[in-house]
PDB file of C-alpha atoms in Angstrom:
ATOM      1  CA  MET Z 299      66.939  88.566  91.286  1.00 38.00           C
ATOM      2  CA  LYS Z 300      64.727  87.860  94.539  1.00 39.00           C
ATOM      3  CA  LYS Z 301      63.058  84.681  93.024  1.00 40.00           C
ATOM      4  CA  THR Z 302      66.709  83.116  92.203  1.00 37.00           C
ATOM      5  CA  LEU Z 303      67.766  84.128  95.375  1.00 37.00           C
ATOM      6  CA  ILE Z 304      65.621  82.035  97.133  1.00 40.00           C
ATOM      7  CA  SER Z 305      65.216  79.483  94.321  1.00 44.00           C
ATOM      8  CA  THR Z 306      69.410  78.975  94.830  1.00 45.00           C
ATOM      9  CA  PHE Z 307      69.595  79.173  98.369  1.00 45.00           C
ATOM     10  CA  THR Z 308      66.589  75.930  98.349  1.00 45.00           C
ATOM     11  CA  LEU Z 309      68.056  73.969  95.677  1.00 44.00           C
ATOM     12  CA  ALA Z 310      71.586  74.335  98.170  1.00 45.00           C
ATOM     13  CA  MET Z 311      69.573  73.588 100.906  1.00 44.00           C
ATOM     14  CA  LEU Z 312      68.915  70.431  99.672  1.00 46.00           C
ATOM     15  CA  LEU Z 313      71.659  69.666  98.507  1.00 47.00           C
ATOM     16  CA  ALA Z 314      73.439  69.983 101.672  1.00 45.00           C
ATOM     17  CA  ASN Z 315      70.445  67.562 103.582  1.00 46.00           C
ATOM     18  CA  PRO Z 316      69.102  65.361 100.636  1.00 45.00           C
ATOM     19  CA  SER Z 317      66.629  64.014 103.075  1.00 46.00           C
ATOM     20  CA  LEU Z 318      64.929  66.654 102.341  1.00 46.00           C
ATOM     21  CA  ALA Z 319      64.522  66.580  98.837  1.00 48.00           C
ATOM     22  CA  GLU Z 320      63.858  62.618  98.974  1.00 53.00           C
ATOM     23  CA  ASN Z 321      60.923  63.159 101.395  1.00 86.00           C
ATOM     24  CA  GLN Z 322      59.738  65.866  99.457  1.00 93.00           C
ATOM     25  CA  VAL Z 323      59.941  63.876  95.767  1.00 94.00           C
ATOM     26  CA  LYS Z 324      59.159  60.490  97.523  1.00 95.00           C
ATOM     27  CA  ARG Z 325      55.736  62.228  99.233  1.00 95.00           C
ATOM     28  CA  ILE Z 326      54.442  64.003  96.292  1.00 96.00           C
ATOM     29  CA  ALA Z 327      55.412  60.113  93.886  1.00 97.00           C
ATOM     30  CA  GLN Z 328      52.982  58.836  96.822  1.00 95.00           C
ATOM     31  CA  ASN Z 329      50.029  60.727  96.810  1.00 96.00           C
ATOM     32  CA  ALA Z 330      49.903  61.115  93.098  1.00 97.00           C
ATOM     33  CA  SER Z 331      50.030  57.324  92.944  1.00 96.00           C
ATOM     34  CA  THR Z 332      46.936  57.199  95.552  1.00 95.00           C
ATOM     35  CA  VAL Z 333      45.201  59.563  93.386  1.00 96.00           C
ATOM     36  CA  VAL Z 334      45.746  58.041  90.475  1.00 97.00           C
ATOM     37  CA  TYR Z 335      44.696  54.566  91.496  1.00 96.00           C
ATOM     38  CA  GLY Z 336      41.674  55.983  92.536  1.00 95.00           C
ATOM     39  CA  THR Z 337      40.972  57.610  89.517  1.00 97.00           C
ATOM     40  CA  ILE Z 338      41.224  54.880  87.233  1.00 96.00           C
ATOM     41  CA  ASN Z 339      39.201  52.529  90.044  1.00 94.00           C
ATOM     42  CA  ALA Z 340      36.211  54.521  89.598  1.00 96.00           C
ATOM     43  CA  GLY Z 341      36.391  55.969  86.312  1.00 96.00           C
ATOM     44  CA  GLY Z 342      39.030  53.462  84.224  1.00 95.00           C
ATOM     45  CA  LEU Z 343      41.805  54.655  81.759  1.00 96.00           C
ATOM     46  CA  ALA Z 344      40.201  56.612  80.231  1.00 96.00           C
ATOM     47  CA  GLU Z 345      39.187  58.967  83.370  1.00 97.00           C
ATOM     48  CA  ALA Z 346      42.976  58.760  84.567  1.00 97.00           C
ATOM     49  CA  VAL Z 347      44.275  60.753  81.264  1.00 97.00           C
ATOM     50  CA  LYS Z 348      42.046  63.079  81.275  1.00 97.00           C
ATOM     51  CA  GLU Z 349      42.817  63.774  84.557  1.00 97.00           C
ATOM     52  CA  ILE Z 350      46.637  63.321  84.210  1.00 97.00           C
ATOM     53  CA  ASP Z 351      46.187  66.463  80.709  1.00 96.00           C
ATOM     54  CA  LYS Z 352      43.911  68.786  82.831  1.00 96.00           C
ATOM     55  CA  CYS Z 353      46.735  68.513  85.997  1.00 97.00           C
ATOM     56  CA  TYR Z 354      49.090  69.264  83.052  1.00 97.00           C
ATOM     57  CA  ASP Z 355      47.805  71.800  81.510  1.00 96.00           C
ATOM     58  CA  GLY Z 356      47.882  73.392  85.126  1.00 93.00           C
ATOM     59  CA  VAL Z 357      51.678  73.210  86.090  1.00 96.00           C
ATOM     60  CA  LYS Z 358      52.501  76.525  87.631  1.00 94.00           C
ATOM     61  CA  THR Z 359      56.207  75.444  89.676  1.00 95.00           C
ATOM     62  CA  ARG Z 360      58.104  72.430  89.667  1.00 95.00           C
ATOM     63  CA  ASP Z 361      56.006  70.382  92.507  1.00 96.00           C
ATOM     64  CA  HIS Z 362      53.280  70.747  90.487  1.00 96.00           C
ATOM     65  CA  PHE Z 363      54.630  68.802  87.439  1.00 97.00           C
ATOM     66  CA  LEU Z 364      56.377  66.029  89.923  1.00 97.00           C
ATOM     67  CA  TYR Z 365      52.990  65.400  90.696  1.00 97.00           C
ATOM     68  CA  CYS Z 366      51.700  65.323  87.179  1.00 97.00           C
ATOM     69  CA  LEU Z 367      54.304  63.327  85.944  1.00 97.00           C
ATOM     70  CA  SER Z 368      53.763  60.954  88.955  1.00 98.00           C
ATOM     71  CA  MET Z 369      50.578  60.206  87.802  1.00 98.00           C
ATOM     72  CA  ASP Z 370      51.548  60.094  84.171  1.00 98.00           C
ATOM     73  CA  ILE Z 371      54.259  57.608  84.633  1.00 97.00           C
ATOM     74  CA  GLN Z 372      51.521  55.213  87.605  1.00 97.00           C
ATOM     75  CA  ALA Z 373      49.269  55.453  85.224  1.00 98.00           C
ATOM     76  CA  LYS Z 374      51.706  54.400  81.744  1.00 97.00           C
ATOM     77  CA  ARG Z 375      53.257  51.681  84.233  1.00 96.00           C
ATOM     78  CA  PHE Z 376      49.433  50.728  85.133  1.00 96.00           C
ATOM     79  CA  ASP Z 377      48.168  50.123  81.410  1.00 97.00           C
ATOM     80  CA  GLY Z 378      51.593  48.503  80.683  1.00 95.00           C
ATOM     81  CA  ALA Z 379      50.670  45.612  83.362  1.00 94.00           C
ATOM     82  CA  VAL Z 380      46.956  45.448  81.970  1.00 94.00           C
ATOM     83  CA  SER Z 381      47.914  44.848  78.376  1.00 95.00           C
ATOM     84  CA  ALA Z 382      50.647  42.425  79.063  1.00 95.00           C
ATOM     85  CA  ARG Z 383      48.248  40.746  81.133  1.00 95.00           C
ATOM     86  CA  SER Z 384      45.096  40.599  78.533  1.00 95.00           C
ATOM     87  CA  GLY Z 385      47.724  40.539  75.328  1.00 94.00           C
ATOM     88  CA  LEU Z 386      45.517  44.020  74.473  1.00 93.00           C
ATOM     89  CA  PRO Z 387      47.415  46.794  73.310  1.00 94.00           C
ATOM     90  CA  ALA Z 388      48.918  49.384  75.290  1.00 94.00           C
ATOM     91  CA  ASN Z 389      46.509  52.965  75.396  1.00 95.00           C
ATOM     92  CA  ASP Z 390      48.574  55.337  73.029  1.00 95.00           C
ATOM     93  CA  TYR Z 391      49.121  58.424  75.461  1.00 96.00           C
ATOM     94  CA  PHE Z 392      51.534  55.899  76.577  1.00 96.00           C
ATOM     95  CA  SER Z 393      53.516  55.375  74.058  1.00 95.00           C
ATOM     96  CA  ASP Z 394      57.638  55.834  74.621  1.00 94.00           C
ATOM     97  CA  GLU Z 395      57.713  58.493  72.146  1.00 95.00           C
ATOM     98  CA  VAL Z 396      55.449  60.967  73.556  1.00 94.00           C
ATOM     99  CA  MET Z 397      56.067  59.785  77.049  1.00 95.00           C
ATOM    100  CA  ASP Z 398      59.575  61.117  76.988  1.00 95.00           C
ATOM    101  CA  GLU Z 399      58.469  64.117  75.514  1.00 94.00           C
ATOM    102  CA  ARG Z 400      56.208  63.862  78.955  1.00 95.00           C
ATOM    103  CA  VAL Z 401      59.405  63.326  80.712  1.00 93.00           C
ATOM    104  CA  ARG Z 402      62.099  65.973  79.347  1.00 93.00           C
ATOM    105  CA  GLY Z 403      59.732  68.773  80.914  1.00 93.00           C
ATOM    106  CA  LEU Z 404      61.453  67.899  83.906  1.00 93.00           C
ATOM    107  CA  GLU Z 405      64.701  69.616  82.006  1.00 93.00           C
ATOM    108  CA  ARG Z 406      62.862  72.829  82.945  1.00 92.00           C
ATOM    109  CA  TRP Z 407      62.733  72.703  86.145  1.00 90.00           C
ATOM    110  CA  TYR Z 408      66.437  70.425  86.812  1.00 91.00           C
ATOM    111  CA  PRO Z 409      68.482  71.273  84.055  1.00 90.00           C
ATOM    112  CA  SER Z 410      71.882  69.513  85.176  1.00 91.00           C
ATOM    113  CA  ALA Z 411      71.270  65.910  84.349  1.00 92.00           C
ATOM    114  CA  SER Z 412      72.924  64.793  88.134  1.00 92.00           C
ATOM    115  CA  GLN Z 413      69.253  67.142  89.593  1.00 91.00           C
ATOM    116  CA  LEU Z 414      67.233  64.791  87.129  1.00 92.00           C
ATOM    117  CA  ASP Z 415      68.881  61.579  87.813  1.00 92.00           C
ATOM    118  CA  TYR Z 416      68.330  62.111  91.448  1.00 92.00           C
ATOM    119  CA  VAL Z 417      64.588  63.348  91.472  1.00 94.00           C
ATOM    120  CA  MET Z 418      63.861  59.973  88.848  1.00 94.00           C
ATOM    121  CA  ASN Z 419      65.029  58.076  91.374  1.00 94.00           C
ATOM    122  CA  GLN Z 420      63.198  59.780  93.682  1.00 94.00           C
ATOM    123  CA  LEU Z 421      60.156  59.710  92.080  1.00 95.00           C
ATOM    124  CA  MET Z 422      60.550  56.183  91.198  1.00 96.00           C
ATOM    125  CA  ASP Z 423      60.802  55.287  94.513  1.00 96.00           C
ATOM    126  CA  GLY Z 424      58.276  56.794  96.027  1.00 96.00           C
ATOM    127  CA  LEU Z 425      55.826  55.492  92.990  1.00 96.00           C
ATOM    128  CA  GLU Z 426      57.013  51.620  93.572  1.00 96.00           C
ATOM    129  CA  GLN Z 427      55.839  52.547  97.679  1.00 94.00           C
ATOM    130  CA  GLY Z 428      52.681  54.164  96.361  1.00 94.00           C
ATOM    131  CA  THR Z 429      52.245  50.859  94.110  1.00 94.00           C
ATOM    132  CA  LYS Z 430      52.756  48.520  97.646  1.00 95.00           C
ATOM    133  CA  GLU Z 431      50.550  50.209  99.219  1.00 93.00           C
ATOM    134  CA  GLU Z 432      47.998  50.335  96.469  1.00 92.00           C
ATOM    135  CA  LEU Z 433      48.435  46.050  96.744  1.00 91.00           C
ATOM    136  CA  GLN Z 434      48.123  46.061 100.187  1.00 92.00           C
ATOM    137  CA  ARG Z 435      44.711  48.622 100.119  1.00 89.00           C
ATOM    138  CA  VAL Z 436      43.266  46.053  97.153  1.00 88.00           C
ATOM    139  CA  GLU Z 437      44.857  42.378  99.337  1.00 91.00           C
ATOM    140  CA  ARG Z 438      42.079  43.947 102.311  1.00 89.00           C
ATOM    141  CA  LYS Z 439      39.689  43.919 100.785  1.00 75.00           C
TER     142      LYS Z 439
END
């Protein structure tokens, strides 16, 4: 009961001040981008897939799930871009059917469609920022 009260209170605070939720979700996605790009650079996409799987295996909180999902989506985007440019097939781990199933895990944490849409928009904004930061890092080399 107490946990529900805290969760309801937290949700009310976030809805009253969307910038709190926006900043948190975007920051999670940006941090996940940094980690996944670092993993891809160090060990390749196969290593990133291992890290993503390991991340999902340990999920106990909403923010942890958002972090894993952010790494997952960013790695899928990277794989899709590489596949499109090289003509090689995309990694099966990121097939639309399998990926949709993992994304649907968000419904556990955000049951309403409006919450889900809002969080996904914030997450994607954070991933875009993470991509821009990675491109800037690569260009500085």
